Amino acid sequence: MVVAFALLLMARAAAAEAPLRVVVVDVRGDPDTAALALDLSEAVRREPTLAALFGPIEDEDARAIADAERALLEAQGHLGRFELTATIARAELGQGHLLTTSPSNSMHQRLADLFFLEGQAHAAANDPDRARAAFALVHRLAPGRSLDPARYLPDLVGLFQQASEPTPTSTLRIEGTGTVWLDGHVIGPAPVVVPTNAGLHVAVLAGPERIPRGVRFSLSPGATETVRIPDAPATRALQLRRTRLALIAAPDAAARAVAMNRLAELTTTKHVLLVSRNAAGTLTVQRWRNAAPGF
């Protein structure tokens, strides 16, 4: 009780020194740190929009990833029953879910799994061109992936290997806002113009100030084509949650400083109280002050 009272006094003192705003961040997310962060926040008159900075840790991509995993399992079941149209439909559904999530190695591997199922279905339907297009994208998303000859038929193994061969190049312009990811590889800020292989592709725009959005599309050999991905601005609450996660995951002081400065930009704050636990498991509060050139 004495400790909690002392912490509340510290919060009020911080508020008195910085009348604009004092921000409280729960960097653990367990019930005790969340409760203390809430008490401290109320002591310094917290804003409702800052609620994203304490309480349970939320994964913004969790639902879409779960939906994609479900579609993957369903596509595998349809393929096992030789229901080829249904296999392709569920694979495309899973791809759509993943193209609304943040680019990562695991996301690209799962996309490769879904395009591989799509390619298998096209091969089984005697459509080798579409199968090769899907398999070529698998090679770009998951470089080095190969098929076990003991598990797959020789014709499929051969078709998959053929799909790794280079195809004629095209010119692609991607328009929108954010950082461009093409076939699992970061390209740079949009808009961007890149030479790439003809065939099937996926592009995603992501970034701290937007919600990830991606599309699949095909390029004709030698063509110059434009793909525009719509804007999807992230709400302030979502940007705050992302900043909190960056603070929690910061591997070193430099990364934490970047996250703290981002927090300052979003909240126009000069004081931050970080609620956490020390190595002994005791609740702790760190007070950070914004003194140029940074915290």
PDB file of C-alpha atoms in Angstrom:
ATOM      1  CA  MET A   1       0.000   0.000   0.000  1.00  0.00           C
ATOM      2  CA  VAL A   2       2.835   2.392   0.910  1.00  0.00           C
ATOM      3  CA  VAL A   3       4.592   1.603  -2.385  1.00  0.00           C
ATOM      4  CA  ALA A   4       1.432   2.151  -4.416  1.00  0.00           C
ATOM      5  CA  PHE A   5       0.812   5.466  -2.627  1.00  0.00           C
ATOM      6  CA  ALA A   6       4.383   6.579  -3.337  1.00  0.00           C
ATOM      7  CA  LEU A   7       3.981   5.709  -7.002  1.00  0.00           C
ATOM      8  CA  LEU A   8       0.780   7.734  -7.220  1.00  0.00           C
ATOM      9  CA  LEU A   9       2.564  10.700  -5.663  1.00  0.00           C
ATOM     10  CA  MET A  10       5.316  10.331  -8.285  1.00  0.00           C
ATOM     11  CA  ALA A  11       2.714  10.330 -11.050  1.00  0.00           C
ATOM     12  CA  ARG A  12       1.100  13.490  -9.690  1.00  0.00           C
ATOM     13  CA  ALA A  13       4.500  15.145  -9.394  1.00  0.00           C
ATOM     14  CA  ALA A  14       5.229  14.317 -13.018  1.00  0.00           C
ATOM     15  CA  ALA A  15       1.873  15.735 -14.019  1.00  0.00           C
ATOM     16  CA  ALA A  16       2.564  18.958 -12.139  1.00  0.00           C
ATOM     17  CA  GLU A  17       5.898  19.397 -13.952  1.00  0.00           C
ATOM     18  CA  ALA A  18       4.434  18.616 -17.369  1.00  0.00           C
ATOM     19  CA  PRO A  19       0.896  20.012 -17.515  1.00  0.00           C
ATOM     20  CA  LEU A  20       0.479  19.038 -21.179  1.00  0.00           C
ATOM     21  CA  ARG A  21       0.491  15.282 -20.692  1.00  0.00           C
ATOM     22  CA  VAL A  22       2.032  12.395 -18.767  1.00  0.00           C
ATOM     23  CA  VAL A  23       1.793   9.027 -20.510  1.00  0.00           C
ATOM     24  CA  VAL A  24       1.745   5.689 -18.682  1.00  0.00           C
ATOM     25  CA  VAL A  25       2.831   2.530 -20.524  1.00  0.00           C
ATOM     26  CA  ASP A  26       2.363  -1.036 -19.258  1.00  0.00           C
ATOM     27  CA  VAL A  27       5.251  -2.936 -20.814  1.00  0.00           C
ATOM     28  CA  ARG A  28       4.294  -6.340 -19.405  1.00  0.00           C
ATOM     29  CA  GLY A  29       0.563  -6.781 -19.875  1.00  0.00           C
ATOM     30  CA  ASP A  30      -0.052  -8.991 -16.825  1.00  0.00           C
ATOM     31  CA  PRO A  31      -2.997  -8.211 -14.476  1.00  0.00           C
ATOM     32  CA  ASP A  32      -0.872  -6.515 -11.792  1.00  0.00           C
ATOM     33  CA  THR A  33       1.093  -4.245 -14.131  1.00  0.00           C
ATOM     34  CA  ALA A  34      -2.121  -3.407 -15.983  1.00  0.00           C
ATOM     35  CA  ALA A  35      -3.871  -2.466 -12.724  1.00  0.00           C
ATOM     36  CA  LEU A  36      -0.976  -0.292 -11.571  1.00  0.00           C
ATOM     37  CA  ALA A  37      -0.736   1.376 -14.990  1.00  0.00           C
ATOM     38  CA  LEU A  38      -4.466   2.132 -14.853  1.00  0.00           C
ATOM     39  CA  ASP A  39      -4.173   3.651 -11.356  1.00  0.00           C
ATOM     40  CA  LEU A  40      -1.221   5.790 -12.383  1.00  0.00           C
ATOM     41  CA  SER A  41      -2.954   6.833 -15.567  1.00  0.00           C
ATOM     42  CA  GLU A  42      -6.068   7.951 -13.730  1.00  0.00           C
ATOM     43  CA  ALA A  43      -3.894   9.867 -11.264  1.00  0.00           C
ATOM     44  CA  VAL A  44      -2.546  11.948 -14.154  1.00  0.00           C
ATOM     45  CA  ARG A  45      -5.934  12.257 -15.883  1.00  0.00           C
ATOM     46  CA  ARG A  46      -5.404   9.770 -18.677  1.00  0.00           C
ATOM     47  CA  GLU A  47      -6.992  10.195 -22.075  1.00  0.00           C
ATOM     48  CA  PRO A  48      -9.335   7.415 -23.292  1.00  0.00           C
ATOM     49  CA  THR A  49      -7.351   7.171 -26.544  1.00  0.00           C
ATOM     50  CA  LEU A  50      -4.264   6.121 -24.556  1.00  0.00           C
ATOM     51  CA  ALA A  51      -5.942   2.963 -23.241  1.00  0.00           C
ATOM     52  CA  ALA A  52      -3.943   1.034 -25.855  1.00  0.00           C
ATOM     53  CA  LEU A  53      -0.851   1.550 -23.709  1.00  0.00           C
ATOM     54  CA  PHE A  54      -1.873  -0.802 -20.897  1.00  0.00           C
ATOM     55  CA  GLY A  55      -3.748  -4.052 -20.371  1.00  0.00           C
ATOM     56  CA  PRO A  56      -3.508  -7.351 -22.305  1.00  0.00           C
ATOM     57  CA  ILE A  57      -1.167  -7.497 -25.293  1.00  0.00           C
ATOM     58  CA  GLU A  58      -3.165  -7.742 -28.532  1.00  0.00           C
ATOM     59  CA  ASP A  59      -1.920  -9.226 -31.801  1.00  0.00           C
ATOM     60  CA  GLU A  60      -3.590  -7.269 -34.585  1.00  0.00           C
ATOM     61  CA  ASP A  61      -2.906 -10.057 -37.111  1.00  0.00           C
ATOM     62  CA  ALA A  62      -4.106 -12.986 -34.980  1.00  0.00           C
ATOM     63  CA  ARG A  63      -7.604 -13.323 -36.434  1.00  0.00           C
ATOM     64  CA  ALA A  64      -6.493 -13.100 -40.075  1.00  0.00           C
ATOM     65  CA  ILE A  65      -3.698 -15.620 -39.470  1.00  0.00           C
ATOM     66  CA  ALA A  66      -6.138 -18.027 -37.800  1.00  0.00           C
ATOM     67  CA  ASP A  67      -8.547 -17.660 -40.745  1.00  0.00           C
ATOM     68  CA  ALA A  68      -5.688 -18.335 -43.177  1.00  0.00           C
ATOM     69  CA  GLU A  69      -4.640 -21.457 -41.262  1.00  0.00           C
ATOM     70  CA  ARG A  70      -8.216 -22.705 -41.368  1.00  0.00           C
ATOM     71  CA  ALA A  71      -8.397 -22.122 -45.119  1.00  0.00           C
ATOM     72  CA  LEU A  72      -5.082 -23.944 -45.564  1.00  0.00           C
ATOM     73  CA  LEU A  73      -6.352 -27.023 -43.721  1.00  0.00           C
ATOM     74  CA  GLU A  74      -9.591 -26.956 -45.702  1.00  0.00           C
ATOM     75  CA  ALA A  75      -7.687 -26.679 -48.994  1.00  0.00           C
ATOM     76  CA  GLN A  76      -5.547 -29.666 -48.014  1.00  0.00           C
ATOM     77  CA  GLY A  77      -8.698 -31.657 -47.267  1.00  0.00           C
ATOM     78  CA  HIS A  78     -10.275 -30.744 -50.606  1.00  0.00           C
ATOM     79  CA  LEU A  79      -7.094 -31.692 -52.471  1.00  0.00           C
ATOM     80  CA  GLY A  80      -7.015 -35.062 -50.708  1.00  0.00           C
ATOM     81  CA  ARG A  81     -10.541 -35.711 -51.993  1.00  0.00           C
ATOM     82  CA  PHE A  82      -9.568 -34.479 -55.468  1.00  0.00           C
ATOM     83  CA  GLU A  83     -11.973 -31.552 -55.192  1.00  0.00           C
ATOM     84  CA  LEU A  84      -9.800 -29.288 -57.283  1.00  0.00           C
ATOM     85  CA  THR A  85     -12.053 -26.248 -57.728  1.00  0.00           C
ATOM     86  CA  ALA A  86     -12.691 -26.133 -53.991  1.00  0.00           C
ATOM     87  CA  THR A  87      -8.956 -26.505 -53.318  1.00  0.00           C
ATOM     88  CA  ILE A  88      -8.145 -23.463 -55.436  1.00  0.00           C
ATOM     89  CA  ALA A  89     -10.967 -21.431 -53.898  1.00  0.00           C
ATOM     90  CA  ARG A  90      -9.860 -22.137 -50.312  1.00  0.00           C
ATOM     91  CA  ALA A  91      -6.200 -21.515 -51.177  1.00  0.00           C
ATOM     92  CA  GLU A  92      -7.093 -18.133 -52.662  1.00  0.00           C
ATOM     93  CA  LEU A  93      -9.217 -17.327 -49.599  1.00  0.00           C
ATOM     94  CA  GLY A  94      -6.278 -18.086 -47.305  1.00  0.00           C
ATOM     95  CA  GLN A  95      -3.988 -15.931 -49.429  1.00  0.00           C
ATOM     96  CA  GLY A  96      -6.445 -13.056 -49.122  1.00  0.00           C
ATOM     97  CA  HIS A  97      -6.423 -13.310 -45.338  1.00  0.00           C
ATOM     98  CA  LEU A  98      -2.616 -13.297 -45.174  1.00  0.00           C
ATOM     99  CA  LEU A  99      -2.382 -10.310 -47.480  1.00  0.00           C
ATOM    100  CA  THR A 100      -3.999  -8.233 -44.715  1.00  0.00           C
ATOM    101  CA  THR A 101      -1.234  -9.064 -42.200  1.00  0.00           C
ATOM    102  CA  SER A 102       2.216  -7.620 -41.557  1.00  0.00           C
ATOM    103  CA  PRO A 103       4.937  -9.089 -43.798  1.00  0.00           C
ATOM    104  CA  SER A 104       7.167 -11.563 -41.976  1.00  0.00           C
ATOM    105  CA  ASN A 105       9.069 -14.746 -42.709  1.00  0.00           C
ATOM    106  CA  SER A 106       6.283 -16.906 -41.255  1.00  0.00           C
ATOM    107  CA  MET A 107       3.651 -15.036 -43.282  1.00  0.00           C
ATOM    108  CA  HIS A 108       5.630 -15.593 -46.498  1.00  0.00           C
ATOM    109  CA  GLN A 109       6.131 -19.285 -45.722  1.00  0.00           C
ATOM    110  CA  ARG A 110       2.384 -19.729 -45.202  1.00  0.00           C
ATOM    111  CA  LEU A 111       1.660 -17.860 -48.439  1.00  0.00           C
ATOM    112  CA  ALA A 112       4.055 -20.248 -50.188  1.00  0.00           C
ATOM    113  CA  ASP A 113       2.143 -23.213 -48.708  1.00  0.00           C
ATOM    114  CA  LEU A 114      -1.143 -21.852 -50.063  1.00  0.00           C
ATOM    115  CA  PHE A 115       0.242 -21.148 -53.546  1.00  0.00           C
ATOM    116  CA  PHE A 116       1.785 -24.623 -53.584  1.00  0.00           C
ATOM    117  CA  LEU A 117      -1.646 -26.151 -52.925  1.00  0.00           C
ATOM    118  CA  GLU A 118      -3.091 -24.003 -55.683  1.00  0.00           C
ATOM    119  CA  GLY A 119      -0.358 -25.186 -58.036  1.00  0.00           C
ATOM    120  CA  GLN A 120      -0.976 -28.819 -57.135  1.00  0.00           C
ATOM    121  CA  ALA A 121      -4.660 -28.412 -57.948  1.00  0.00           C
ATOM    122  CA  HIS A 122      -3.898 -26.822 -61.322  1.00  0.00           C
ATOM    123  CA  ALA A 123      -1.426 -29.628 -62.109  1.00  0.00           C
ATOM    124  CA  ALA A 124      -4.019 -32.263 -61.205  1.00  0.00           C
ATOM    125  CA  ALA A 125      -6.510 -30.462 -63.468  1.00  0.00           C
ATOM    126  CA  ASN A 126      -4.059 -30.735 -66.405  1.00  0.00           C
ATOM    127  CA  ASP A 127      -3.320 -27.007 -66.422  1.00  0.00           C
ATOM    128  CA  PRO A 128       0.504 -26.951 -66.309  1.00  0.00           C
ATOM    129  CA  ASP A 129       0.808 -23.239 -67.187  1.00  0.00           C
ATOM    130  CA  ARG A 130      -1.155 -22.113 -64.142  1.00  0.00           C
ATOM    131  CA  ALA A 131       0.612 -24.702 -62.023  1.00  0.00           C
ATOM    132  CA  ARG A 132       4.023 -23.369 -63.081  1.00  0.00           C
ATOM    133  CA  ALA A 133       2.915 -19.796 -62.357  1.00  0.00           C
ATOM    134  CA  ALA A 134       1.870 -20.731 -58.813  1.00  0.00           C
ATOM    135  CA  PHE A 135       5.030 -22.796 -58.274  1.00  0.00           C
ATOM    136  CA  ALA A 136       7.246 -19.946 -59.551  1.00  0.00           C
ATOM    137  CA  LEU A 137       5.755 -17.697 -56.888  1.00  0.00           C
ATOM    138  CA  VAL A 138       6.415 -20.390 -54.278  1.00  0.00           C
ATOM    139  CA  HIS A 139      10.106 -20.277 -55.255  1.00  0.00           C
ATOM    140  CA  ARG A 140      10.176 -16.493 -54.842  1.00  0.00           C
ATOM    141  CA  LEU A 141       8.353 -16.546 -51.508  1.00  0.00           C
ATOM    142  CA  ALA A 142      10.342 -19.455 -50.081  1.00  0.00           C
ATOM    143  CA  PRO A 143      13.728 -19.633 -51.841  1.00  0.00           C
ATOM    144  CA  GLY A 144      15.358 -23.025 -51.661  1.00  0.00           C
ATOM    145  CA  ARG A 145      12.133 -24.982 -51.167  1.00  0.00           C
ATOM    146  CA  SER A 146      12.194 -28.357 -52.906  1.00  0.00           C
ATOM    147  CA  LEU A 147       9.959 -31.428 -53.161  1.00  0.00           C
ATOM    148  CA  ASP A 148      10.728 -34.849 -51.729  1.00  0.00           C
ATOM    149  CA  PRO A 149      10.648 -37.379 -54.637  1.00  0.00           C
ATOM    150  CA  ALA A 150       9.535 -40.047 -52.175  1.00  0.00           C
ATOM    151  CA  ARG A 151       6.407 -38.061 -51.361  1.00  0.00           C
ATOM    152  CA  TYR A 152       5.408 -36.484 -54.688  1.00  0.00           C
ATOM    153  CA  LEU A 153       4.932 -37.930 -58.164  1.00  0.00           C
ATOM    154  CA  PRO A 154       7.815 -37.422 -60.629  1.00  0.00           C
ATOM    155  CA  ASP A 155       5.714 -35.261 -62.952  1.00  0.00           C
ATOM    156  CA  LEU A 156       4.882 -32.862 -60.135  1.00  0.00           C
ATOM    157  CA  VAL A 157       8.505 -32.755 -58.953  1.00  0.00           C
ATOM    158  CA  GLY A 158       9.629 -31.971 -62.492  1.00  0.00           C
ATOM    159  CA  LEU A 159       7.008 -29.267 -62.943  1.00  0.00           C
ATOM    160  CA  PHE A 160       7.997 -27.677 -59.648  1.00  0.00           C
ATOM    161  CA  GLN A 161      11.672 -27.671 -60.633  1.00  0.00           C
ATOM    162  CA  GLN A 162      10.888 -26.151 -64.054  1.00  0.00           C
ATOM    163  CA  ALA A 163       9.066 -23.309 -62.310  1.00  0.00           C
ATOM    164  CA  SER A 164      12.314 -22.172 -60.665  1.00  0.00           C
ATOM    165  CA  GLU A 165      13.801 -21.227 -64.053  1.00  0.00           C
ATOM    166  CA  PRO A 166      13.873 -17.476 -64.904  1.00  0.00           C
ATOM    167  CA  THR A 167      11.059 -16.040 -66.995  1.00  0.00           C
ATOM    168  CA  PRO A 168      11.095 -12.944 -69.246  1.00  0.00           C
ATOM    169  CA  THR A 169      11.225  -9.669 -67.367  1.00  0.00           C
ATOM    170  CA  SER A 170       8.549  -7.005 -67.072  1.00  0.00           C
ATOM    171  CA  THR A 171       8.413  -3.545 -65.517  1.00  0.00           C
ATOM    172  CA  LEU A 172       6.193  -3.024 -62.490  1.00  0.00           C
ATOM    173  CA  ARG A 173       5.126   0.212 -60.820  1.00  0.00           C
ATOM    174  CA  ILE A 174       3.526  -0.072 -57.381  1.00  0.00           C
ATOM    175  CA  GLU A 175       1.599   2.960 -56.129  1.00  0.00           C
ATOM    176  CA  GLY A 176       0.237   3.730 -52.680  1.00  0.00           C
ATOM    177  CA  THR A 177       1.610   4.681 -49.272  1.00  0.00           C
ATOM    178  CA  GLY A 178       3.960   2.678 -47.081  1.00  0.00           C
ATOM    179  CA  THR A 179       6.788   0.227 -47.613  1.00  0.00           C
ATOM    180  CA  VAL A 180       6.515  -2.121 -50.603  1.00  0.00           C
ATOM    181  CA  TRP A 181       7.018  -5.872 -50.162  1.00  0.00           C
ATOM    182  CA  LEU A 182       7.080  -7.831 -53.435  1.00  0.00           C
ATOM    183  CA  ASP A 183       6.944 -11.635 -53.342  1.00  0.00           C
ATOM    184  CA  GLY A 184       8.255 -11.677 -49.781  1.00  0.00           C
ATOM    185  CA  HIS A 185      11.089  -9.181 -50.268  1.00  0.00           C
ATOM    186  CA  VAL A 186      11.158  -5.573 -49.073  1.00  0.00           C
ATOM    187  CA  ILE A 187      11.624  -3.133 -51.966  1.00  0.00           C
ATOM    188  CA  GLY A 188      11.317   0.328 -50.411  1.00  0.00           C
ATOM    189  CA  PRO A 189       8.855   3.184 -49.994  1.00  0.00           C
ATOM    190  CA  ALA A 190       6.012   3.527 -52.474  1.00  0.00           C
ATOM    191  CA  PRO A 191       5.668   4.573 -55.215  1.00  0.00           C
ATOM    192  CA  VAL A 192       8.369   2.402 -56.731  1.00  0.00           C
ATOM    193  CA  VAL A 193       9.266   1.049 -60.179  1.00  0.00           C
ATOM    194  CA  VAL A 194      11.072  -2.318 -60.368  1.00  0.00           C
ATOM    195  CA  PRO A 195      11.973  -4.840 -63.054  1.00  0.00           C
ATOM    196  CA  THR A 196      10.642  -8.278 -62.192  1.00  0.00           C
ATOM    197  CA  ASN A 197       9.772 -11.605 -63.753  1.00  0.00           C
ATOM    198  CA  ALA A 198       6.604 -12.102 -65.736  1.00  0.00           C
ATOM    199  CA  GLY A 199       3.988 -14.257 -64.045  1.00  0.00           C
ATOM    200  CA  LEU A 200       2.091 -14.382 -60.772  1.00  0.00           C
ATOM    201  CA  HIS A 201       3.050 -12.002 -57.926  1.00  0.00           C
ATOM    202  CA  VAL A 202       1.911 -10.684 -54.567  1.00  0.00           C
ATOM    203  CA  ALA A 203       2.626  -7.167 -53.310  1.00  0.00           C
ATOM    204  CA  VAL A 204       1.946  -5.742 -49.850  1.00  0.00           C
ATOM    205  CA  LEU A 205       2.112  -2.187 -48.540  1.00  0.00           C
ATOM    206  CA  ALA A 206       2.867  -1.959 -44.813  1.00  0.00           C
ATOM    207  CA  GLY A 207       4.218   0.568 -42.336  1.00  0.00           C
ATOM    208  CA  PRO A 208       3.750   2.041 -38.865  1.00  0.00           C
ATOM    209  CA  GLU A 209       1.076   4.495 -39.998  1.00  0.00           C
ATOM    210  CA  ARG A 210      -1.036   2.142 -42.107  1.00  0.00           C
ATOM    211  CA  ILE A 211      -2.792  -1.223 -41.997  1.00  0.00           C
ATOM    212  CA  PRO A 212      -1.135  -3.861 -44.208  1.00  0.00           C
ATOM    213  CA  ARG A 213      -2.890  -4.446 -47.505  1.00  0.00           C
ATOM    214  CA  GLY A 214      -1.787  -6.671 -50.370  1.00  0.00           C
ATOM    215  CA  VAL A 215      -2.882  -7.907 -53.775  1.00  0.00           C
ATOM    216  CA  ARG A 216      -2.093 -10.776 -56.135  1.00  0.00           C
ATOM    217  CA  PHE A 217      -1.681 -10.053 -59.817  1.00  0.00           C
ATOM    218  CA  SER A 218      -0.061 -11.341 -63.004  1.00  0.00           C
ATOM    219  CA  LEU A 219       2.432  -9.630 -65.320  1.00  0.00           C
ATOM    220  CA  SER A 220       2.720 -10.334 -69.031  1.00  0.00           C
ATOM    221  CA  PRO A 221       6.223 -10.812 -70.523  1.00  0.00           C
ATOM    222  CA  GLY A 222       7.808  -7.513 -71.496  1.00  0.00           C
ATOM    223  CA  ALA A 223       4.869  -5.488 -70.204  1.00  0.00           C
ATOM    224  CA  THR A 224       4.940  -2.267 -68.182  1.00  0.00           C
ATOM    225  CA  GLU A 225       2.114  -2.350 -65.683  1.00  0.00           C
ATOM    226  CA  THR A 226       0.928  -0.385 -62.647  1.00  0.00           C
ATOM    227  CA  VAL A 227      -0.561  -1.859 -59.488  1.00  0.00           C
ATOM    228  CA  ARG A 228      -2.164   0.491 -56.974  1.00  0.00           C
ATOM    229  CA  ILE A 229      -2.818  -0.677 -53.437  1.00  0.00           C
ATOM    230  CA  PRO A 230      -5.459   1.387 -51.587  1.00  0.00           C
ATOM    231  CA  ASP A 231      -4.546   3.414 -48.522  1.00  0.00           C
ATOM    232  CA  ALA A 232      -5.604   2.030 -45.134  1.00  0.00           C
ATOM    233  CA  PRO A 233      -4.523   4.481 -42.426  1.00  0.00           C
ATOM    234  CA  ALA A 234      -3.923   3.037 -38.962  1.00  0.00           C
ATOM    235  CA  THR A 235      -5.913   4.651 -36.177  1.00  0.00           C
ATOM    236  CA  ARG A 236      -4.055   6.510 -33.440  1.00  0.00           C
ATOM    237  CA  ALA A 237      -4.994   3.743 -30.977  1.00  0.00           C
ATOM    238  CA  LEU A 238      -3.479   1.105 -33.272  1.00  0.00           C
ATOM    239  CA  GLN A 239      -0.296   3.137 -33.721  1.00  0.00           C
ATOM    240  CA  LEU A 240      -0.039   3.434 -29.930  1.00  0.00           C
ATOM    241  CA  ARG A 241      -0.438  -0.342 -29.513  1.00  0.00           C
ATOM    242  CA  ARG A 242       2.303  -0.906 -32.072  1.00  0.00           C
ATOM    243  CA  THR A 243       4.565   1.545 -30.243  1.00  0.00           C
ATOM    244  CA  ARG A 244       3.934  -0.250 -26.970  1.00  0.00           C
ATOM    245  CA  LEU A 245       4.823  -3.588 -28.568  1.00  0.00           C
ATOM    246  CA  ALA A 246       7.996  -2.018 -29.972  1.00  0.00           C
ATOM    247  CA  LEU A 247       8.928  -0.925 -26.444  1.00  0.00           C
ATOM    248  CA  ILE A 248       8.318  -4.413 -25.098  1.00  0.00           C
ATOM    249  CA  ALA A 249      10.304  -6.104 -27.880  1.00  0.00           C
ATOM    250  CA  ALA A 250      13.144  -3.552 -27.981  1.00  0.00           C
ATOM    251  CA  PRO A 251      16.405  -5.576 -27.986  1.00  0.00           C
ATOM    252  CA  ASP A 252      18.625  -2.675 -26.898  1.00  0.00           C
ATOM    253  CA  ALA A 253      18.693   0.938 -25.757  1.00  0.00           C
ATOM    254  CA  ALA A 254      18.792   2.271 -29.312  1.00  0.00           C
ATOM    255  CA  ALA A 255      15.619   0.413 -30.312  1.00  0.00           C
ATOM    256  CA  ARG A 256      13.887   1.548 -27.129  1.00  0.00           C
ATOM    257  CA  ALA A 257      14.859   5.157 -27.839  1.00  0.00           C
ATOM    258  CA  VAL A 258      13.273   4.920 -31.301  1.00  0.00           C
ATOM    259  CA  ALA A 259      10.043   3.602 -29.765  1.00  0.00           C
ATOM    260  CA  MET A 260      10.071   6.269 -27.047  1.00  0.00           C
ATOM    261  CA  ASN A 261      10.482   9.041 -29.596  1.00  0.00           C
ATOM    262  CA  ARG A 262       7.655   7.588 -31.648  1.00  0.00           C
ATOM    263  CA  LEU A 263       5.517   7.609 -28.494  1.00  0.00           C
ATOM    264  CA  ALA A 264       6.387  11.263 -27.977  1.00  0.00           C
ATOM    265  CA  GLU A 265       5.294  12.073 -31.536  1.00  0.00           C
ATOM    266  CA  LEU A 266       1.947  10.346 -31.093  1.00  0.00           C
ATOM    267  CA  THR A 267       1.140  11.831 -27.685  1.00  0.00           C
ATOM    268  CA  THR A 268       3.057  15.155 -27.645  1.00  0.00           C
ATOM    269  CA  THR A 269       4.239  14.113 -24.201  1.00  0.00           C
ATOM    270  CA  LYS A 270       7.297  15.179 -22.234  1.00  0.00           C
ATOM    271  CA  HIS A 271       7.023  12.565 -19.454  1.00  0.00           C
ATOM    272  CA  VAL A 272       6.473   8.797 -19.634  1.00  0.00           C
ATOM    273  CA  LEU A 273       6.033   6.313 -16.786  1.00  0.00           C
ATOM    274  CA  LEU A 274       6.942   2.735 -17.776  1.00  0.00           C
ATOM    275  CA  VAL A 275       5.323   0.083 -15.584  1.00  0.00           C
ATOM    276  CA  SER A 276       7.080  -3.301 -15.541  1.00  0.00           C
ATOM    277  CA  ARG A 277       8.686  -5.911 -13.276  1.00  0.00           C
ATOM    278  CA  ASN A 278      12.316  -6.356 -12.323  1.00  0.00           C
ATOM    279  CA  ALA A 279      14.253  -9.643 -12.331  1.00  0.00           C
ATOM    280  CA  ALA A 280      12.868 -10.467  -8.872  1.00  0.00           C
ATOM    281  CA  GLY A 281       9.292 -10.040 -10.106  1.00  0.00           C
ATOM    282  CA  THR A 282       8.651  -6.807  -8.182  1.00  0.00           C
ATOM    283  CA  LEU A 283       6.497  -4.118  -9.769  1.00  0.00           C
ATOM    284  CA  THR A 284       8.608  -1.188 -10.966  1.00  0.00           C
ATOM    285  CA  VAL A 285       8.003   2.235 -12.459  1.00  0.00           C
ATOM    286  CA  GLN A 286      10.596   4.035 -14.570  1.00  0.00           C
ATOM    287  CA  ARG A 287      10.199   7.734 -15.262  1.00  0.00           C
ATOM    288  CA  TRP A 288      11.428   8.999 -18.644  1.00  0.00           C
ATOM    289  CA  ARG A 289      11.734  12.669 -19.528  1.00  0.00           C
ATOM    290  CA  ASN A 290      11.824  14.064 -23.025  1.00  0.00           C
ATOM    291  CA  ALA A 291      14.970  16.163 -23.168  1.00  0.00           C
ATOM    292  CA  ALA A 292      16.269  17.057 -26.615  1.00  0.00           C
ATOM    293  CA  PRO A 293      17.439  15.391 -28.759  1.00  0.00           C
ATOM    294  CA  GLY A 294      15.402  12.531 -27.301  1.00  0.00           C
ATOM    295  CA  PHE A 295      14.363  10.650 -24.159  1.00  0.00           C
TER     296      PHE A 295
END
